[in-house]
mmCIF file of C-alpha atoms and ligand atoms in Angstrom:
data_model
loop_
_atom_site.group_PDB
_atom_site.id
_atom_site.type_symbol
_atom_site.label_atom_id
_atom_site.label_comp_id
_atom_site.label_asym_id
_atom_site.label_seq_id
_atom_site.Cartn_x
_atom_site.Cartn_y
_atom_site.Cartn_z
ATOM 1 C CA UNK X 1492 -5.416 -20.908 22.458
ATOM 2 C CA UNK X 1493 -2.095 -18.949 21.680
ATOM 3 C CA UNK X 1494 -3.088 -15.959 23.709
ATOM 4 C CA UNK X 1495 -1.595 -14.171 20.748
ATOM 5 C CA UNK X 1496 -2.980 -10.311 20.183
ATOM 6 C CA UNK X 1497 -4.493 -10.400 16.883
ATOM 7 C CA UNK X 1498 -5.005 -6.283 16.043
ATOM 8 C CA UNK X 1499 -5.375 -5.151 12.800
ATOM 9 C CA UNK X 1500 -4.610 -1.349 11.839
ATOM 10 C CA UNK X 1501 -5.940 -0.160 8.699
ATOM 11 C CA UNK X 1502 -4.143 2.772 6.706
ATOM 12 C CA UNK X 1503 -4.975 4.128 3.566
ATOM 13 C CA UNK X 1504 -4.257 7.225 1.816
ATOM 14 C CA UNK X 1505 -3.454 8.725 -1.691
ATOM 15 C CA UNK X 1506 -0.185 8.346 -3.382
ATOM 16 C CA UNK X 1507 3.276 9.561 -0.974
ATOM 17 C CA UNK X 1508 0.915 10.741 1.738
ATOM 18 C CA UNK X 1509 3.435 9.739 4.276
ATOM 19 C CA UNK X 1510 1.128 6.662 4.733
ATOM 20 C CA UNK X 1511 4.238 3.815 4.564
ATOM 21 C CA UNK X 1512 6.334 5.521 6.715
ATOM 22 C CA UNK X 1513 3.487 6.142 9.565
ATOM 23 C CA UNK X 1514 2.450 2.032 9.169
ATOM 24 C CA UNK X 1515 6.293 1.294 9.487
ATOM 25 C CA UNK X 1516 6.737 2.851 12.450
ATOM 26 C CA UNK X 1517 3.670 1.905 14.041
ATOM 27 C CA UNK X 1518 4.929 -1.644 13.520
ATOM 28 C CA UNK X 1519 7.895 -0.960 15.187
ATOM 29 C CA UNK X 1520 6.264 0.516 17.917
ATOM 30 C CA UNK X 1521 3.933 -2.090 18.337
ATOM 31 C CA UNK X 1522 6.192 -5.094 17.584
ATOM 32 C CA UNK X 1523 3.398 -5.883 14.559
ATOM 33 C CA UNK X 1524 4.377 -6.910 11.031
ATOM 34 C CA UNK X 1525 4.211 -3.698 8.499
ATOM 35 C CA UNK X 1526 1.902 -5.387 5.313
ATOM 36 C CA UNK X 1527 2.387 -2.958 2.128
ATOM 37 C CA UNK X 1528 -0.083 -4.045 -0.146
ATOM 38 C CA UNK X 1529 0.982 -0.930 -2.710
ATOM 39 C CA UNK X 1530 4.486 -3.425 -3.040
ATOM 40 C CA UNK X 1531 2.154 -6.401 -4.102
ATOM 41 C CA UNK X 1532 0.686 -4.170 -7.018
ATOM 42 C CA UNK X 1533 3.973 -2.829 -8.161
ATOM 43 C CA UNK X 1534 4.609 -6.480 -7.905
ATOM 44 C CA UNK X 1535 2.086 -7.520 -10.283
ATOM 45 C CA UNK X 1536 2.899 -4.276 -12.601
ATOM 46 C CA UNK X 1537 6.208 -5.412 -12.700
ATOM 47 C CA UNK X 1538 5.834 -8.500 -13.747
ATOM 48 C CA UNK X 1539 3.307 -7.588 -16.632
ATOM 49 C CA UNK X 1540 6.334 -5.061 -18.248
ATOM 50 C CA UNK X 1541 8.888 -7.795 -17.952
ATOM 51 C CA UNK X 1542 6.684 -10.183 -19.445
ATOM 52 C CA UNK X 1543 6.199 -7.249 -22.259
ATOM 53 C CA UNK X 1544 2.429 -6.499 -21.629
ATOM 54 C CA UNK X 1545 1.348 -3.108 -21.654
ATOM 55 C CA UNK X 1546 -0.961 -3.216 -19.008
ATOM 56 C CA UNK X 1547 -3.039 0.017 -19.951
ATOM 57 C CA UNK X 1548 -3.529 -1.492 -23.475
ATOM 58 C CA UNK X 1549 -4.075 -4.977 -22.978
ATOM 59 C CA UNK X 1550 -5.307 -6.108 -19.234
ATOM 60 C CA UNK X 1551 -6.611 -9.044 -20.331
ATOM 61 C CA UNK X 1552 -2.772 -10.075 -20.688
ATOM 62 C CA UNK X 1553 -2.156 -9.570 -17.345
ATOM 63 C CA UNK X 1554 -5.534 -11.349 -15.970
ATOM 64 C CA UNK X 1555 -4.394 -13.922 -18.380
ATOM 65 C CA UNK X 1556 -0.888 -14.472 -16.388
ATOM 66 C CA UNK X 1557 -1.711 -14.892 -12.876
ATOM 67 C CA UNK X 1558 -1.662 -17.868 -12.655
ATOM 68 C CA UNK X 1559 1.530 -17.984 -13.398
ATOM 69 C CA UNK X 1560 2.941 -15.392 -10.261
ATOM 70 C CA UNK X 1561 3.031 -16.919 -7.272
ATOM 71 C CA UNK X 1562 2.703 -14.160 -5.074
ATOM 72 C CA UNK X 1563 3.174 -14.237 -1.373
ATOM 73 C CA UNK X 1564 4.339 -12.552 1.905
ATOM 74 C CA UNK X 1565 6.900 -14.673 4.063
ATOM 75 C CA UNK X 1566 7.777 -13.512 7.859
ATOM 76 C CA UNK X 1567 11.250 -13.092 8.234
ATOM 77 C CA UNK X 1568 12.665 -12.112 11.619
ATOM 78 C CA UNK X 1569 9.660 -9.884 12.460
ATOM 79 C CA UNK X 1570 9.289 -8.324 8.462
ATOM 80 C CA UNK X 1571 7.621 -9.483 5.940
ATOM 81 C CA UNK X 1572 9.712 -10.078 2.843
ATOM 82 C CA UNK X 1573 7.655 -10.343 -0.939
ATOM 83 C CA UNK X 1574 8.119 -13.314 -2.738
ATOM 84 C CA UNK X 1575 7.698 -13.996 -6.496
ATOM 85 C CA UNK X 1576 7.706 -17.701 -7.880
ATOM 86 C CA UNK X 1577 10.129 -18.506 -4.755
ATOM 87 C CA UNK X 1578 12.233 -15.036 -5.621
ATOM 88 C CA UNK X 1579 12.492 -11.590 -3.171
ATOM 89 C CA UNK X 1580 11.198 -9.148 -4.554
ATOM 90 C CA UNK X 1581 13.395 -6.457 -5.678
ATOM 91 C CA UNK X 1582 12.732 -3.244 -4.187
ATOM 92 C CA UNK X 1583 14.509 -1.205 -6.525
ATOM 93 C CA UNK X 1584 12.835 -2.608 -9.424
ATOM 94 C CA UNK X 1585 8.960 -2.213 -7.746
ATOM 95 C CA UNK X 1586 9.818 1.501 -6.938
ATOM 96 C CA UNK X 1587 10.926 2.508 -10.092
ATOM 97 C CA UNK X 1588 9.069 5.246 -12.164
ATOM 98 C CA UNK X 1589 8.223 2.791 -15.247
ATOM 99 C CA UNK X 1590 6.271 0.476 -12.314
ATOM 100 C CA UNK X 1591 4.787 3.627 -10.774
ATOM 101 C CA UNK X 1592 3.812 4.863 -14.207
ATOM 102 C CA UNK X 1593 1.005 1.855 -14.878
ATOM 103 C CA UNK X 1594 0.211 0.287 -11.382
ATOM 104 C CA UNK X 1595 -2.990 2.177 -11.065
ATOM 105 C CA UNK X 1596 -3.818 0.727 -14.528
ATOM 106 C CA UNK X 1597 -2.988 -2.757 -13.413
ATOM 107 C CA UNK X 1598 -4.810 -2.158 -9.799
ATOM 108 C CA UNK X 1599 -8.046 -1.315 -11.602
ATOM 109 C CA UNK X 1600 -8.371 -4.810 -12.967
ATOM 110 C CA UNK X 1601 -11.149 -6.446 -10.947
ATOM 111 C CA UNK X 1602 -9.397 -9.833 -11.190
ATOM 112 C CA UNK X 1603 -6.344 -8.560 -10.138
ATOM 113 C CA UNK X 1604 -7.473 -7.425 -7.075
ATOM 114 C CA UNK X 1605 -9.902 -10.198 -6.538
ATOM 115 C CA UNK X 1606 -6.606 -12.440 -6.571
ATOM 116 C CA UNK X 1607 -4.906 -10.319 -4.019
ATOM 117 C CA UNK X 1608 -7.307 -10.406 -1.573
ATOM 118 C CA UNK X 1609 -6.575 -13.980 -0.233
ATOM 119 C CA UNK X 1610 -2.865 -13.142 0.014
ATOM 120 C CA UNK X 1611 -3.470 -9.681 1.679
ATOM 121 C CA UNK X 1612 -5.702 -11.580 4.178
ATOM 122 C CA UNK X 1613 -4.212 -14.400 5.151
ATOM 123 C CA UNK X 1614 -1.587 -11.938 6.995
ATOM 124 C CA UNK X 1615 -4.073 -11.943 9.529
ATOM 125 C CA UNK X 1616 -2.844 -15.620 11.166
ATOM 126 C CA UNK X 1617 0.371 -13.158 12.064
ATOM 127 C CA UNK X 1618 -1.203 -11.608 15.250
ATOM 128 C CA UNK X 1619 -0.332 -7.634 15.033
ATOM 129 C CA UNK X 1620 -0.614 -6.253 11.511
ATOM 130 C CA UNK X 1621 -0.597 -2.728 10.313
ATOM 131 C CA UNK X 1622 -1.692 -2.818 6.883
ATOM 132 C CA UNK X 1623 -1.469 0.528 4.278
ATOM 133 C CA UNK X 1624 -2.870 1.270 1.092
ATOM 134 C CA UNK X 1625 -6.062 2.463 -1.006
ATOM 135 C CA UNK X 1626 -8.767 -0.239 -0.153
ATOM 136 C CA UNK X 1627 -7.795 -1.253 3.470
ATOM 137 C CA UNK X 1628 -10.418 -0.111 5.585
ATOM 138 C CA UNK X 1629 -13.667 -0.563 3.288
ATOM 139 C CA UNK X 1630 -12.504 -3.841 1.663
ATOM 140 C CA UNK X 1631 -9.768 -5.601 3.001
ATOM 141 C CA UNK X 1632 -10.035 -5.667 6.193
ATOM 142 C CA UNK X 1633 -14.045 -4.320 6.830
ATOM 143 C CA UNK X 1634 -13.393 -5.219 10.371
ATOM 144 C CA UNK X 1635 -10.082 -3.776 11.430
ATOM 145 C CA UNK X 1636 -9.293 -2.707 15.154
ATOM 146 C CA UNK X 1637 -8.423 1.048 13.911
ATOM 147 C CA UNK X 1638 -8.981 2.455 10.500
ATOM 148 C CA UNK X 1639 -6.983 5.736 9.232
ATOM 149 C CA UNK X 1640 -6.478 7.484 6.305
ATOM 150 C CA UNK X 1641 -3.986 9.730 5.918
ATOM 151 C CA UNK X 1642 -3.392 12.747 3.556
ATOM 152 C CA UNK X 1643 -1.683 15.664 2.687
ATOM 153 C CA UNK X 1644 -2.076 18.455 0.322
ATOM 154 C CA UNK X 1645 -0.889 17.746 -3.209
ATOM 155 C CA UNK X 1646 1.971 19.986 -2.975
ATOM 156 C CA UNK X 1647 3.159 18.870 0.346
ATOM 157 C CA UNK X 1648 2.842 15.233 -1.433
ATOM 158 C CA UNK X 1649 4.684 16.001 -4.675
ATOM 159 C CA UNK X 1650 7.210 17.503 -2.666
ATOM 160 C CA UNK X 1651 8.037 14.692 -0.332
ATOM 161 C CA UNK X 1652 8.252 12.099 -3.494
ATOM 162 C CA UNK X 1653 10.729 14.275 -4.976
ATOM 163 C CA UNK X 1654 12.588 13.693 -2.214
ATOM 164 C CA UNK X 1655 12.313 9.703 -2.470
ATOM 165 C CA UNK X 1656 15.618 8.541 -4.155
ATOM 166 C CA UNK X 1657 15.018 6.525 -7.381
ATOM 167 C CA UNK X 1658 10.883 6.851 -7.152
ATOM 168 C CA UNK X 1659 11.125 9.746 -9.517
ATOM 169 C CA UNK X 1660 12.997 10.400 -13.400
ATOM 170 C CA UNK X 1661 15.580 11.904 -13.578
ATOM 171 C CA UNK X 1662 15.433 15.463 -14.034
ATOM 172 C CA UNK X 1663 11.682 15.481 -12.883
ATOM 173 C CA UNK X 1664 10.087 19.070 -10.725
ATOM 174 C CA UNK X 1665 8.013 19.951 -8.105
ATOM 175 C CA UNK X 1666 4.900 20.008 -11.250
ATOM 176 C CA UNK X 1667 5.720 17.082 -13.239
ATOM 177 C CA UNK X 1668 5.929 14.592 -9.804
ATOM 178 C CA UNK X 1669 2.819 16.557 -9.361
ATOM 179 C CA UNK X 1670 1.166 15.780 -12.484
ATOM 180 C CA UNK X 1671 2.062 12.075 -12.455
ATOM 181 C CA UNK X 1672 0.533 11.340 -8.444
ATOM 182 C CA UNK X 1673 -2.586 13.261 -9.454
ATOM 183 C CA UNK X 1674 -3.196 11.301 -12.328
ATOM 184 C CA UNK X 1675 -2.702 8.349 -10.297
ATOM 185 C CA UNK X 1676 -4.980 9.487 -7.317
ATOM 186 C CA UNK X 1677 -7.503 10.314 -10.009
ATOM 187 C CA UNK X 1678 -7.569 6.514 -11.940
ATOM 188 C CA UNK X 1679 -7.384 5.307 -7.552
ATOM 189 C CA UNK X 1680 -10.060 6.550 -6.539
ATOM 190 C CA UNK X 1681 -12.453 6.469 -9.726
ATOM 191 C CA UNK X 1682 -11.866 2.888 -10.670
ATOM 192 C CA UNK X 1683 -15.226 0.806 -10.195
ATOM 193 C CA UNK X 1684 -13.926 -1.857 -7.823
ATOM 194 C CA UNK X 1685 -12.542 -0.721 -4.597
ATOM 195 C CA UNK X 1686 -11.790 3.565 -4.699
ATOM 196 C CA UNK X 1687 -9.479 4.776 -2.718
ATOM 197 C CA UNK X 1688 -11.556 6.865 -0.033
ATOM 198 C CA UNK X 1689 -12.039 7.127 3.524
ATOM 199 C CA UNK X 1690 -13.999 3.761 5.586
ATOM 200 C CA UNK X 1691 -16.915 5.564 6.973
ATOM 201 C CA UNK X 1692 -15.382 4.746 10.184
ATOM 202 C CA UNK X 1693 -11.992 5.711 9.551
ATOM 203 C CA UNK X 1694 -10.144 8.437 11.336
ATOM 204 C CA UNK X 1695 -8.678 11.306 8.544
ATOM 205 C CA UNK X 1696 -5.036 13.085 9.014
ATOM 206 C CA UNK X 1697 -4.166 15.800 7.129
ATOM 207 C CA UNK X 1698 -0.513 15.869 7.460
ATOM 208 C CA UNK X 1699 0.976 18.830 6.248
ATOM 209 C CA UNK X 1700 3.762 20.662 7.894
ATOM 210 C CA UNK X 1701 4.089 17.702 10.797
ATOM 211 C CA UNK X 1702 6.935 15.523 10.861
ATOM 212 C CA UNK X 1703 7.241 11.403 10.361
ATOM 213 C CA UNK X 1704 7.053 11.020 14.503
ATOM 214 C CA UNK X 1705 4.783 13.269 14.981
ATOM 215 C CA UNK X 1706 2.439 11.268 12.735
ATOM 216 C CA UNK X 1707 3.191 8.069 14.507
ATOM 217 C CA UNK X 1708 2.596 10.065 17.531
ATOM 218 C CA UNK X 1709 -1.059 10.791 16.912
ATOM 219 C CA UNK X 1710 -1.895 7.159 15.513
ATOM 220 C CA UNK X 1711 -0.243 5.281 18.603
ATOM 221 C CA UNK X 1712 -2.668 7.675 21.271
ATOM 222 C CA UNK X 1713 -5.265 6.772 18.489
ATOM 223 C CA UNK X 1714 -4.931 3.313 18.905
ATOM 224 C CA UNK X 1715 -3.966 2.670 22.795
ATOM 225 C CA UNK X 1716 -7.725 4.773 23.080
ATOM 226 C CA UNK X 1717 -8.983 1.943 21.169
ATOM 227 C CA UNK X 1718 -7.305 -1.026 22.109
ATOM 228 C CA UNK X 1719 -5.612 0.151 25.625
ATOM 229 C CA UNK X 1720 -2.488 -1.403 24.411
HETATM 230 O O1 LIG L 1817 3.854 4.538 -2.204
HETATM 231 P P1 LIG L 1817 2.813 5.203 -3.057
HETATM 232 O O2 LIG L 1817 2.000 6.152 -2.280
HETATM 233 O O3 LIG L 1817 3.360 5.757 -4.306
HETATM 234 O O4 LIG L 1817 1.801 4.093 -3.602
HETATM 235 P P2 LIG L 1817 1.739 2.583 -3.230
HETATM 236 O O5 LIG L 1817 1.145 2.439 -1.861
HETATM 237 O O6 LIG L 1817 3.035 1.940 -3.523
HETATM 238 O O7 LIG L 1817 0.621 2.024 -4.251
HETATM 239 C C1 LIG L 1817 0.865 1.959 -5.638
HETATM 240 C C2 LIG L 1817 -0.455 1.820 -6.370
HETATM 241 O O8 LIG L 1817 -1.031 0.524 -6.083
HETATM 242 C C3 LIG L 1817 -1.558 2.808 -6.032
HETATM 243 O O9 LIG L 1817 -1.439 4.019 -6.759
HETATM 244 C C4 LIG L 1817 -2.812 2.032 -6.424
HETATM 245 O O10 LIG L 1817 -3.057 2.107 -7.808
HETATM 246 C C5 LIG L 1817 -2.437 0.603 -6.097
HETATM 247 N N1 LIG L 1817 -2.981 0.152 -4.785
HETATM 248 C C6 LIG L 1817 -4.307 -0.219 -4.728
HETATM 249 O O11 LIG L 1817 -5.023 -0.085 -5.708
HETATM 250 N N2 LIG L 1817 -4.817 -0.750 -3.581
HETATM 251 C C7 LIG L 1817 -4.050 -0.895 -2.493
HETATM 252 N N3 LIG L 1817 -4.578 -1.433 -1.400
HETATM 253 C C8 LIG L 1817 -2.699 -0.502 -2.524
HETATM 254 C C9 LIG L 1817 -2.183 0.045 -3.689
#
């Protein structure tokens, strides 16, 4: 026995919901490690453009090359750094419009996201994890301590991406960052294997108007209810 807390937090939510910045600093909070398992499918989408596969057109390409990305998360002083075939992961590159303009079309590939569920899981072993995304609660991790998802209205959300340095093209609005996260929410949460919606046991935040701590504010009495941490 380690005597180690092992506490998993679910997150999900649709696309710049405020989701990554809520799971950060609940992991600071709670001295956990911050899992973002939207930066292991940007990963994945990444890869498939530099290998020149157009991952809308052709997924079978990209099924066909996984075994050829090693993918995996390594704890570094408290974080958890991506790796890829033994190299960090660039977040620059995995942020990038061209990545976030076909990762919903790589992330609806059943055997892509049959391959990551192993290396989202095994972050488990790590004690304290808060883990974001679209699939969390209802697949990942069924049996999480505390499950949230966390939302805002679309403009609120197109608004705060706009505000995301280098997540957006040049010369992009308010309607066209719109445009491009509803189109990904819709291809989320239709896809066959694993939507993006709420676990039945998840607890929903609608976040307009509230600020990043006041967030965190509401999931940390939400969890020390649960857990009496
Ligand atoms: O940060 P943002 O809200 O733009 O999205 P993200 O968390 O980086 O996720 C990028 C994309 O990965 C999503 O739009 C989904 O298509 C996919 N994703 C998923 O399918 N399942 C997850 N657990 C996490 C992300």
């Amino acid at each position: 026995m380690t005597g180690k807390k092992m506490i998993q937090i679910a997150i999900d939510g649709p696309a710049a919901s405020g989701k990554s910045t809520a799971a950060r600093a609940l992991a600071e909070r709670l001295g956990g490690y911050y899992v973002n398992t939207g930066d292991m499918y940007r990963t994945v989408a990444w890869a498939a453009l530099q290998a020149g596969i157009d991952p809308d057109a052709d997924p079978a390409a990209v099924v066909a090359k996984l075994p050829a990305w090693d993918l995996r998360l390594q704890a570094e002083e408290g974080v958890l750094q991506l790796i890829l075939n033994d190299v960090p992961v660039p977040q620059a590159a995995i942020r990038a419009p061209e990545v976030a303009a076909v990762v919903s079309q790589v992330a609806r590939i059943p055997e892509v996201r049959d391959w990551m569920l192993d290396r989202q899981r095994d972050c488990r072993h790590l004690g304290i994890i808060i883990m974001e995304g679209r699939d969390i609660g209802t697949v990942v991790l069924p049996d999480a301590t505390c499950k949230f998802f966390i939302t805002a209205s679309p403009e609120e959300r197109a608004r705060r991406r706009l505000q995301q340095a280098g997540e957006v093209t040049p010369g992009a609005t308010l309607a066209s960052v719109a445009a491009d996260i509803a189109e990904r929410d819709r291809i989320d949460s239709t896809r066959a294997v694993a939507p993006l919606k709420p676990a039945a046991d998840a607890e929903i935040f609608v976040t307009d108007g509230m600020e990043k701590e006041e967030v965190a504010d509401l999931l940390i009495a939400a969890i020390k209810r649960k857990t009496g941490l």
